[in-house]
XYZ file of N, CA and C in Angstrom:
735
model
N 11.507 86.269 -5.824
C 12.736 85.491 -5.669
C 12.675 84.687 -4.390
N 13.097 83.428 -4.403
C 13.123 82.688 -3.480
C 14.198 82.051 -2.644
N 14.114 82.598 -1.238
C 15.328 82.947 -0.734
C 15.562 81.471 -0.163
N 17.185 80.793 -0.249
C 17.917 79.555 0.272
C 17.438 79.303 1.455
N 16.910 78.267 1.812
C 16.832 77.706 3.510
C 17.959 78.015 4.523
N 18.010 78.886 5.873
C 18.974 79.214 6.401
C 20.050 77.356 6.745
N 21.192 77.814 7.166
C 21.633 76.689 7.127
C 21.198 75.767 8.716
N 20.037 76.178 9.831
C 19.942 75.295 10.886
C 19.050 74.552 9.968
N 17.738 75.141 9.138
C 16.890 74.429 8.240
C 17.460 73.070 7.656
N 17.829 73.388 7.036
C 18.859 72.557 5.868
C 19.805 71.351 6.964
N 20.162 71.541 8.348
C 20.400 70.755 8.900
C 19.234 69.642 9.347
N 18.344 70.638 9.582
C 17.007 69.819 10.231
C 16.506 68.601 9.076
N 16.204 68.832 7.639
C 16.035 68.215 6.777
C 16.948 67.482 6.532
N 18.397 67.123 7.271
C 18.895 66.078 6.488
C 19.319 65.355 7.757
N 19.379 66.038 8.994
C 18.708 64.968 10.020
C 17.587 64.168 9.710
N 16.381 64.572 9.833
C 15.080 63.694 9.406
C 15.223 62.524 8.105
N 16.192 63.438 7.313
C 16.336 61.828 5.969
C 17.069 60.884 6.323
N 18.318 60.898 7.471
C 19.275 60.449 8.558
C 18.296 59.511 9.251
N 17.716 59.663 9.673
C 16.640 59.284 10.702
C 15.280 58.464 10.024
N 14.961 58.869 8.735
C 14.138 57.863 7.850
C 15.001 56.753 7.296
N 15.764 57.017 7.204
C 17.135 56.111 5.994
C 17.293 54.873 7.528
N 17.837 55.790 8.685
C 17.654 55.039 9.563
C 16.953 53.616 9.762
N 15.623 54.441 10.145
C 14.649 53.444 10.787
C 13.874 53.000 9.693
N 14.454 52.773 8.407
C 14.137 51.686 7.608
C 14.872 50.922 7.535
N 16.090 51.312 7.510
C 16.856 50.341 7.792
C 16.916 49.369 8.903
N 16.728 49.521 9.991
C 16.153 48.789 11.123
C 15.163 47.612 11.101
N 13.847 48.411 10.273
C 12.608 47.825 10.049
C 12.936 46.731 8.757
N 14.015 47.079 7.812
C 14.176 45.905 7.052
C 15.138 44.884 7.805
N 15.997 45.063 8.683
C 16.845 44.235 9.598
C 15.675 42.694 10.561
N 14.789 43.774 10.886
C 14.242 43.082 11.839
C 13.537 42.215 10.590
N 13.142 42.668 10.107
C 11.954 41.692 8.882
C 13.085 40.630 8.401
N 14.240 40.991 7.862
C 15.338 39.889 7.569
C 15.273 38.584 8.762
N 15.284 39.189 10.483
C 15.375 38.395 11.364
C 14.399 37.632 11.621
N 13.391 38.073 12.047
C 12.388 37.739 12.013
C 11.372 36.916 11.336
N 11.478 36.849 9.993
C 10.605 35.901 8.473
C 11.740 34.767 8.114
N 11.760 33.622 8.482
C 12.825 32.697 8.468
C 12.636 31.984 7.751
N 13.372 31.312 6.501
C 12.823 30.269 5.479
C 11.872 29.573 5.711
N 10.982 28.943 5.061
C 10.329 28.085 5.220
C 10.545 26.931 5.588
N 9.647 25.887 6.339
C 10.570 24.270 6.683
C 11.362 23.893 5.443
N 12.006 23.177 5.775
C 12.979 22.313 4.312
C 11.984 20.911 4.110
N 11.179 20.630 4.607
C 9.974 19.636 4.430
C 9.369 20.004 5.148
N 7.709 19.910 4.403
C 6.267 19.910 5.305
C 5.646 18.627 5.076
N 5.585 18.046 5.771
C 4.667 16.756 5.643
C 3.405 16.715 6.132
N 2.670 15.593 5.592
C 0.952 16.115 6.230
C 1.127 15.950 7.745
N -0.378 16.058 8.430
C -0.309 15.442 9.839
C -0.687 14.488 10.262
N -0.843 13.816 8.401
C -1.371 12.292 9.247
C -0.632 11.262 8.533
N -0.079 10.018 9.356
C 0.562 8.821 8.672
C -0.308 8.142 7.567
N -1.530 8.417 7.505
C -2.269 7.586 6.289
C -2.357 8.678 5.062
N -1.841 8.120 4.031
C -1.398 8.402 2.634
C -0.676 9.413 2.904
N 0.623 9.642 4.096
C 1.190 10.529 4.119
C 2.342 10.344 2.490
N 2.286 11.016 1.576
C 3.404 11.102 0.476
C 4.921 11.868 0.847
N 5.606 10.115 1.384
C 6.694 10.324 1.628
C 7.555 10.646 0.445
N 7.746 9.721 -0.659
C 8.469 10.324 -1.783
C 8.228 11.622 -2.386
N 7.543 12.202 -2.108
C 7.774 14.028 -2.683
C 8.782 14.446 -1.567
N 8.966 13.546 -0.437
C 10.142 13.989 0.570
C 11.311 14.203 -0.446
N 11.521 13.150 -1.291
C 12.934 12.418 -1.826
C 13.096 13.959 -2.628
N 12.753 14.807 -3.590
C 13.232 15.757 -4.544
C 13.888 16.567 -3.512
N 13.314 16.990 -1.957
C 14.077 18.010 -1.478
C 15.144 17.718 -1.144
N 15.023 16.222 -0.279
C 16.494 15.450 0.364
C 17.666 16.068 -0.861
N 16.948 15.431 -2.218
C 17.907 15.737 -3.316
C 18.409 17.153 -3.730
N 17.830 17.796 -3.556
C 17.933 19.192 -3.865
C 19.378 20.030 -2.598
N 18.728 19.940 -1.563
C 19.001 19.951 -0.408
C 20.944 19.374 -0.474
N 20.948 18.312 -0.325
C 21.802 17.660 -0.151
C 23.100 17.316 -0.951
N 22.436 17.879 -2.545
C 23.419 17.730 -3.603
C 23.807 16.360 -4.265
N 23.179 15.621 -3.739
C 23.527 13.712 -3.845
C 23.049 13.707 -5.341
N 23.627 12.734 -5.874
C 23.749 12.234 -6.878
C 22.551 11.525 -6.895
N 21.140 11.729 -7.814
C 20.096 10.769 -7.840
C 20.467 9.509 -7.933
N 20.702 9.403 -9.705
C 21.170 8.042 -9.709
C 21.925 6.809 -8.869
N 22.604 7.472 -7.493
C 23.896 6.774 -6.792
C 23.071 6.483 -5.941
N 21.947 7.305 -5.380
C 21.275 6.927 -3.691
C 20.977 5.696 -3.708
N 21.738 5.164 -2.493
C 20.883 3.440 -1.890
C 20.308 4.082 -0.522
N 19.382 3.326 -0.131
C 18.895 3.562 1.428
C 19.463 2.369 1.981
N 19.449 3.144 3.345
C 20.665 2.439 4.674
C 19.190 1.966 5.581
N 18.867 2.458 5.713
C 17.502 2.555 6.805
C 16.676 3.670 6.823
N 14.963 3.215 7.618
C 14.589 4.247 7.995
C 13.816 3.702 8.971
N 13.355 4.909 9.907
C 12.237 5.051 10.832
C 11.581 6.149 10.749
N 10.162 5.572 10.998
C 9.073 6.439 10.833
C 8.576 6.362 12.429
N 7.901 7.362 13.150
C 6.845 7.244 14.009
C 5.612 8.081 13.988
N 4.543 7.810 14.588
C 3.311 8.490 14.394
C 2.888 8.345 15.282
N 1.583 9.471 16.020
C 1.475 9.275 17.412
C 0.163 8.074 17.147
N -1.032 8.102 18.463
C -1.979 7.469 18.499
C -2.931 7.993 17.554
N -3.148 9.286 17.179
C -4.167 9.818 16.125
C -3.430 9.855 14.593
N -2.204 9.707 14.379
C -2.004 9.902 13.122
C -0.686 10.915 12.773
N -0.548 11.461 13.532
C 0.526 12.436 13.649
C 1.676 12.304 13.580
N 2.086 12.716 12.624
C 3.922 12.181 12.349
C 4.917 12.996 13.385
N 5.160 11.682 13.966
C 6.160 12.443 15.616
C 7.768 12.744 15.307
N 8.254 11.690 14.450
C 9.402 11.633 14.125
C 9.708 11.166 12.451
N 10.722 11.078 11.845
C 11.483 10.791 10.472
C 13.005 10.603 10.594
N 13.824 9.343 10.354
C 14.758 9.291 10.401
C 15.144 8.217 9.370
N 16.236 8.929 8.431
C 16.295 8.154 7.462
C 18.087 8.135 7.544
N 18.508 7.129 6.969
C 20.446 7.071 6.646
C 19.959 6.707 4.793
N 21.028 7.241 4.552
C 21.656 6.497 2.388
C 22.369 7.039 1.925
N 23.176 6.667 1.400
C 24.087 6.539 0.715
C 24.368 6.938 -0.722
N 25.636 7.952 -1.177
C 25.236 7.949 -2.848
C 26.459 9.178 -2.966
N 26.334 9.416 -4.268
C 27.722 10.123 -4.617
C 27.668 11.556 -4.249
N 28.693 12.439 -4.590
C 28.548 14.359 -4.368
C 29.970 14.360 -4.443
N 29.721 15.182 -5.798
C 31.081 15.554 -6.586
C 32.410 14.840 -6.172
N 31.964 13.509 -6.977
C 32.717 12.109 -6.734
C 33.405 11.614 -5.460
N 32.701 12.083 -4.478
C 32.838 11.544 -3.446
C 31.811 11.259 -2.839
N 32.431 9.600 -2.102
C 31.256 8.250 -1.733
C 30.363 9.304 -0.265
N 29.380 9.683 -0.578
C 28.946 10.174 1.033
C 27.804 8.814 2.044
N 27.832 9.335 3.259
C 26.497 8.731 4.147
C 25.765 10.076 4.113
N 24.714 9.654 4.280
C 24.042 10.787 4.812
C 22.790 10.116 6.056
N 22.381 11.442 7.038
C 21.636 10.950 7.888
C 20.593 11.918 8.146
N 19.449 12.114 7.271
C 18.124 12.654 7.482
C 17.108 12.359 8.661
N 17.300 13.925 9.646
C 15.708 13.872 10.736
C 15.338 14.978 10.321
N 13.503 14.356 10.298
C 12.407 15.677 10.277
C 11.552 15.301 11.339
N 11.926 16.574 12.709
C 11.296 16.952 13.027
C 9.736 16.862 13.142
N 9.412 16.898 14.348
C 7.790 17.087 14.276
C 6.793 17.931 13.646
N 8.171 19.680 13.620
C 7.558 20.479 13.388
C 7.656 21.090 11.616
N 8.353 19.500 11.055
C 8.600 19.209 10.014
C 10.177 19.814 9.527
N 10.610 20.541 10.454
C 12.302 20.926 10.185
C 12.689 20.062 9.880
N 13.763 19.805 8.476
C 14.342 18.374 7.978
C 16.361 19.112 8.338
N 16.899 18.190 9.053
C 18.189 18.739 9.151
C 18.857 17.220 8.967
N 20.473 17.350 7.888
C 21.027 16.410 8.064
C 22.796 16.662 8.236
N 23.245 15.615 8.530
C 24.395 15.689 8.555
C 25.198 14.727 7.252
N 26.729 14.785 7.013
C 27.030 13.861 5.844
C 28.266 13.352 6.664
N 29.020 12.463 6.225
C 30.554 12.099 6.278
C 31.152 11.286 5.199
N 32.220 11.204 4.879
C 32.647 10.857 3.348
C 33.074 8.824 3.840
N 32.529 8.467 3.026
C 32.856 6.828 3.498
C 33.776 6.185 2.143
N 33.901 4.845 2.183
C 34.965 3.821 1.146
C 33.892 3.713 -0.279
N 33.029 3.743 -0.049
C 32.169 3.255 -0.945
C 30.256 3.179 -0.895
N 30.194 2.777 -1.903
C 28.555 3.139 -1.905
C 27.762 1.930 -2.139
N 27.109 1.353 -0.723
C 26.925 0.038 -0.978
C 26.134 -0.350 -1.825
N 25.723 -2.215 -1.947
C 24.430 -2.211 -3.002
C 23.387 -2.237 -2.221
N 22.379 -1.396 -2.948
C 20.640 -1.169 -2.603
C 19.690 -1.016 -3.418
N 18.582 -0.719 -2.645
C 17.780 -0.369 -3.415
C 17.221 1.253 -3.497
N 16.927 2.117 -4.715
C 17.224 3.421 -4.151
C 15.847 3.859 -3.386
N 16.008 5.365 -2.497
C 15.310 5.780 -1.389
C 14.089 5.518 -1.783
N 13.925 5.843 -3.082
C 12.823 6.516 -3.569
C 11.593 5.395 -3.619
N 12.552 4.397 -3.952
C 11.425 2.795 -4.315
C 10.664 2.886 -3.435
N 11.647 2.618 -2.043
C 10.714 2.275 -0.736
C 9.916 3.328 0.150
N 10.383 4.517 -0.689
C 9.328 5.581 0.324
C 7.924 5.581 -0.531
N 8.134 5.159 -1.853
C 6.825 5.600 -2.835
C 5.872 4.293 -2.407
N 6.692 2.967 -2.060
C 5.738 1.519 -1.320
C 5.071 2.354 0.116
N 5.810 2.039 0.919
C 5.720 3.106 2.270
C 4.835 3.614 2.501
N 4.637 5.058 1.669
C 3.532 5.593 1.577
C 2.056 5.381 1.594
N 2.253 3.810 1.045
C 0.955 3.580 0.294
C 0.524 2.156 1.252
N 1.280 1.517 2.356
C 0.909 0.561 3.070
C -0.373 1.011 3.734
N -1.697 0.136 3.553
C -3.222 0.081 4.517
C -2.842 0.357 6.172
N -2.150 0.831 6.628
C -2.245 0.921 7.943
C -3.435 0.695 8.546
N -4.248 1.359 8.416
C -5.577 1.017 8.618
C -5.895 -0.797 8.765
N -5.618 -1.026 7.632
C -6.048 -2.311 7.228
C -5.058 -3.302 8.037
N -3.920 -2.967 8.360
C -3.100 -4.180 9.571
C -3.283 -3.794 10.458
N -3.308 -2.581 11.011
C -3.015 -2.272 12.290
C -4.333 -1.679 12.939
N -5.375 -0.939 12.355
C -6.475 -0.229 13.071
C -5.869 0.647 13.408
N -6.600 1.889 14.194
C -6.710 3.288 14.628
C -6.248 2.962 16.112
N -5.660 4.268 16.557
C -5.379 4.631 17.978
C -4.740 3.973 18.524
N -3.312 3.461 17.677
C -2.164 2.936 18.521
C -1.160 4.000 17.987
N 0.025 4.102 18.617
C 1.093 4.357 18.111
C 2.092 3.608 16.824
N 2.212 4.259 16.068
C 2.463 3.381 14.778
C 4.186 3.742 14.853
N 5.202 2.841 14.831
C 6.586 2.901 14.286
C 6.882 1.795 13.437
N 7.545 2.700 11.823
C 7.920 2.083 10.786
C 9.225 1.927 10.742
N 9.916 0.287 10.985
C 11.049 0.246 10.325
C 11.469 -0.425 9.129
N 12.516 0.222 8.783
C 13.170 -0.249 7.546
C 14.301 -0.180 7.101
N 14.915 -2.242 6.976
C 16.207 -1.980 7.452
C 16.813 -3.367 6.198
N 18.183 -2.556 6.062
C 18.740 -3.854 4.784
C 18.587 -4.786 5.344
N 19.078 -6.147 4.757
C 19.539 -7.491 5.098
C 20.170 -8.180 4.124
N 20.953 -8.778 4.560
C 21.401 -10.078 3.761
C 22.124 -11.451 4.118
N 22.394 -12.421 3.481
C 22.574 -13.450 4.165
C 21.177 -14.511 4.076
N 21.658 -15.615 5.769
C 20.763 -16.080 5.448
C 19.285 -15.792 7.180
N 18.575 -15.822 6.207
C 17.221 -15.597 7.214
C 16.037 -16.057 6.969
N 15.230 -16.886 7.863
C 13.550 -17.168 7.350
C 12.531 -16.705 8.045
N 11.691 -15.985 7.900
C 10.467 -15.087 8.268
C 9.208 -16.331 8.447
N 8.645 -16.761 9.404
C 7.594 -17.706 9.536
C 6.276 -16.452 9.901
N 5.280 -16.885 9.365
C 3.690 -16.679 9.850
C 3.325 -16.378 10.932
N 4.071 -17.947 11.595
C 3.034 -17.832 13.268
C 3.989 -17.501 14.144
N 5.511 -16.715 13.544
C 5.851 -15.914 14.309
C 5.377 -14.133 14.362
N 5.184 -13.727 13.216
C 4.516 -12.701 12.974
C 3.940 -12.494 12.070
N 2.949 -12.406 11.498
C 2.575 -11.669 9.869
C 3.324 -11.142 8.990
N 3.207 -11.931 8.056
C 3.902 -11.366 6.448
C 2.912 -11.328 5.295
N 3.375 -10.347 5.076
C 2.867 -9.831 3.746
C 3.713 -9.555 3.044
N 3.353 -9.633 1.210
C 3.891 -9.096 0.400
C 2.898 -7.659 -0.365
N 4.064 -6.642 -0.434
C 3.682 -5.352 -0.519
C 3.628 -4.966 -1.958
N 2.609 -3.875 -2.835
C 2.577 -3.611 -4.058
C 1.807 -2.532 -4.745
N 2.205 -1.582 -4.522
C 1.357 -0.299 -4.785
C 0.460 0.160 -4.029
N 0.302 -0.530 -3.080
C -0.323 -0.130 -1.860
C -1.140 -1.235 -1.585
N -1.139 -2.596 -2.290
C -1.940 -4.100 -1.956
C -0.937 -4.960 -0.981
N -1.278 -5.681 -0.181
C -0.601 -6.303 0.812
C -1.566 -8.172 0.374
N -0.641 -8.927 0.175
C -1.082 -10.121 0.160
C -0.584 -11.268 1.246
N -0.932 -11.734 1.891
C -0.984 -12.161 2.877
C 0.414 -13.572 3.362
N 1.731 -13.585 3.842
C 2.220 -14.889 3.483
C 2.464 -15.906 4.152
N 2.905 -17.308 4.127
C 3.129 -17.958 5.088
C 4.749 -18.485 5.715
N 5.407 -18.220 4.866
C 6.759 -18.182 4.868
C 7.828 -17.518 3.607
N 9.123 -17.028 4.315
C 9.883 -15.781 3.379
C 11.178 -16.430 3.470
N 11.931 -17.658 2.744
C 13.307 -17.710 3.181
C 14.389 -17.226 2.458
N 15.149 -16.049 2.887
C 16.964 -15.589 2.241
C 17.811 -16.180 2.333
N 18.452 -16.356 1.190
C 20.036 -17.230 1.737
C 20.868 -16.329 0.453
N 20.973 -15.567 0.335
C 21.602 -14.676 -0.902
C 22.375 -13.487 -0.215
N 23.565 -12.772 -0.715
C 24.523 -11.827 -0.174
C 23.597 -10.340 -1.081
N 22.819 -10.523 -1.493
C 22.216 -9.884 -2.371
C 21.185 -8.633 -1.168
N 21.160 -7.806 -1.199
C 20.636 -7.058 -0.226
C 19.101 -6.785 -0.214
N 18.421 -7.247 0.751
C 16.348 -7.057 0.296
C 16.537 -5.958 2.066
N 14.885 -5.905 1.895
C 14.473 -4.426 2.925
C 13.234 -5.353 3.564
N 13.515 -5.327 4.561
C 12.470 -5.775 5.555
C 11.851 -4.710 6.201
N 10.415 -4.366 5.906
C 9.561 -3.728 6.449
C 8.634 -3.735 8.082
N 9.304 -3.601 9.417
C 8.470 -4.275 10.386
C 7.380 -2.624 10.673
N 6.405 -3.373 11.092
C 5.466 -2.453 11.800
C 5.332 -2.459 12.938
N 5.639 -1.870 14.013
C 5.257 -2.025 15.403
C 3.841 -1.293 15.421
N 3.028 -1.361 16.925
C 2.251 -0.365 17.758
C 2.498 -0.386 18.501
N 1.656 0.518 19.654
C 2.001 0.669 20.986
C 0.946 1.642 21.458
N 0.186 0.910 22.029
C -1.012 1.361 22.774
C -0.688 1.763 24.583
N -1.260 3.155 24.681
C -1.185 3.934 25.644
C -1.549 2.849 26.990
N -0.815 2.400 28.298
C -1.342 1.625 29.007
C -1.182 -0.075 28.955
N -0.447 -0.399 27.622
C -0.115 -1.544 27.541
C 0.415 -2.078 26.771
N 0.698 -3.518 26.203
C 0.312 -4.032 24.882
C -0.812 -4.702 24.056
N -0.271 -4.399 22.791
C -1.164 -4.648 21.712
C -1.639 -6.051 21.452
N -0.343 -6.639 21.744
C -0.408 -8.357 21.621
C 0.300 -8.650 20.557
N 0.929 -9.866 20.881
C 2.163 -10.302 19.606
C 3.588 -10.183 20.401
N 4.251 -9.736 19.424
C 5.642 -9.573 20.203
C 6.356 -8.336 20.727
N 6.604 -8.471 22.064
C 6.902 -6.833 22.672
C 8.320 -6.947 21.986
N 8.381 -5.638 22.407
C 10.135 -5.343 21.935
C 10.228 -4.277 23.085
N 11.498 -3.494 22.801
C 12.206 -2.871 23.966
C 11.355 -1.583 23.539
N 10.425 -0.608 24.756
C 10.249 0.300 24.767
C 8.666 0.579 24.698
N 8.102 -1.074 25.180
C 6.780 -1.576 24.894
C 5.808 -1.257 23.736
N 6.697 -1.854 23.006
C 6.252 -1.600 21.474
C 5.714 -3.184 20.773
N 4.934 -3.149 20.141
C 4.820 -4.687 19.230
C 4.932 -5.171 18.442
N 5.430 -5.730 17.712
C 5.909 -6.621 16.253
C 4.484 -6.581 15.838
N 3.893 -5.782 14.854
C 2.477 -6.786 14.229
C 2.596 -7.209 13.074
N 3.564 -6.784 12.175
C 3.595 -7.494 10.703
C 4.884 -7.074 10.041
N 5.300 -7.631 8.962
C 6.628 -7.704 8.247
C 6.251 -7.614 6.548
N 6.755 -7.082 6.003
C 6.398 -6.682 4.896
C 7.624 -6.599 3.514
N 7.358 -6.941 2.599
C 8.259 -7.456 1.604
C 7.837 -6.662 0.323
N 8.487 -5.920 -0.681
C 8.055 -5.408 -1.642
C 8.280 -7.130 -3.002
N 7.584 -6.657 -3.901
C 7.550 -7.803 -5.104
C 9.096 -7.742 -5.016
N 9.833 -6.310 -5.186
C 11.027 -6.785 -5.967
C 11.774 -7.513 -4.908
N 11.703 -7.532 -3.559
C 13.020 -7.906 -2.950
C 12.476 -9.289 -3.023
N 11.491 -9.952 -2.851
C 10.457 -11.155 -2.632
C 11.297 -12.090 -3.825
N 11.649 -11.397 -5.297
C 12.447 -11.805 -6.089
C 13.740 -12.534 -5.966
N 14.324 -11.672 -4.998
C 15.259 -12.529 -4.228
C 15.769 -13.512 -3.410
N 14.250 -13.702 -3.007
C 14.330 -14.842 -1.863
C 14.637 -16.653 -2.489
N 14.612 -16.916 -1.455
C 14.949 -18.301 -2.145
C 13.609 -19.518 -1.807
N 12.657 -19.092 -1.057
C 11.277 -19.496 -0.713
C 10.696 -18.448 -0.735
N 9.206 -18.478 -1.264
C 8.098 -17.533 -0.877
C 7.207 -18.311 -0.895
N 6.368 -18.577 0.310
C 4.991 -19.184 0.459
C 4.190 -18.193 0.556
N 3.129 -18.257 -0.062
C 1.670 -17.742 0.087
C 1.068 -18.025 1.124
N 0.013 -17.847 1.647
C -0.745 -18.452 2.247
C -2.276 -18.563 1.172
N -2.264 -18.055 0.039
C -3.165 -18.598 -0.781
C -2.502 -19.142 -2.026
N -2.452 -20.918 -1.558
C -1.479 -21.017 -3.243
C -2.127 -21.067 -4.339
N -3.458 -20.568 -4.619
C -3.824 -20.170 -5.926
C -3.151 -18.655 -6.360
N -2.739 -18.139 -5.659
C -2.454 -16.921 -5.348
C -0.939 -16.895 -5.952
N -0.019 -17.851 -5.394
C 1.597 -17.668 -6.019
C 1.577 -18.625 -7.124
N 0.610 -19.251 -8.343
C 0.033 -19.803 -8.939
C 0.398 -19.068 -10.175
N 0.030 -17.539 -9.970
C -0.534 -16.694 -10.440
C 0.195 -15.380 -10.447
N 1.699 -15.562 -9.818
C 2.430 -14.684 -9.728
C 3.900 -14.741 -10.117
């Protein structure tokens, strides 16, 4: 016959399960604290063929916006001298559960994407995010700008009237990742297009062309087919070239 555990026993054993129950509990606390979601975007580490539009599903996900409604407001890109995406800052616009929002997307260096919203009158006309991040992506950097400058991408509405000359800066028209070369771009339409500028900015000086504030340089301007549609001049600089287009 097997005699009952006296009762200090029987205390001791349910201390110790007290004390396991415990310090697992602890050890799952700290693991909760400690293992922190993953970034909300990882982007590569380099600006060439970085694939910005696989950005666009999380923004969407993330954010709750209405695909169909998004226009883009602007963006900026920067990258250091080797390639390295330093900064991401994007604004657009679009619906969430019928109300008109802004929204204002930064990612981080360390690819953390955080945004803020505020509810506005309306949702202007654009073109959506997605167009111009999937062009974006795919611009020759290489091929305008060369290696080992600092690269900043802007991209910003317009409308009204405006004319883009040559031998003030380089234009191109942009297209799946082909850039054709132009000689003049003139707008006179309320109709909204996206002007693409490229700066650099080389460590120690400038690049040459046109400085801007923060010793940065204008090297080229860039036009997708569709907004180019809008214009009210487009010169080539090869007119066998708009011949043919």
């Amino acid at each position: 016959m097997i005699e009952d555990p006296s009762p200090k026993k029987q205390k001791k054993v349910i201390a110790l399960a007290i004390c396991i129950a415990f310090t697992a509990g602890v050890l799952s606390m700290f693991v909760l604290i400690y293992d922190p979601e993953p970034p909300a975007v990882s982007l590569p580490q380099n600006i060439y063929g970085t694939p910005l539009s696989g950005m666009w599903a999380i923004v969407e996900e993330r954010t709750g916006i209405e695909n169909t409604t998004a226009v883009l407001g602007d963006l900026t890109l920067v990258a250091t001298d080797d390639g390295s995406i330093k900064s991401l800052h994007m604004s657009f616009y679009g619906d969430n559960e019928d109300l008109h929002q802004s929204y204002r997307i930064r990612v981080s260096p360390m690819s953390i994407m955080t945004w803020d919203s505020r509810t506005v009158d309306r949702v202007p006309v654009g073109e959506h995010p997605l167009v111009l991040l999937s062009e974006i992506e795919r611009i020759p950097y290489r091929e305008l700008i060369g290696e080992g400058t600092e690269l900043i991408v802007n991209v910003n509405a317009q409308s009204g009237d405006l004319a883009y000359e040559a031998w003030y800066r380089s234009l191109f028209a942009l297209h799946q990742g082909e850039v054709v070369p132009l000689e003049r771009v003139v707008f006179s339409t309320n109709e909204p297009w996206y002007d693409i500028a490229i700066h650099s900015r080389m460590s120690g000086g400038s690049a040459g062309g046109e400085a801007t504030p923060g010793g940065s340089t204008h090297r080229c301007t860039l036009f997708t087919f569709r907004d180019l549609g809008e214009a009210e001049t487009v010169d080539y600089r090869d007119a066998e070239f708009s011949l043919h287009t």
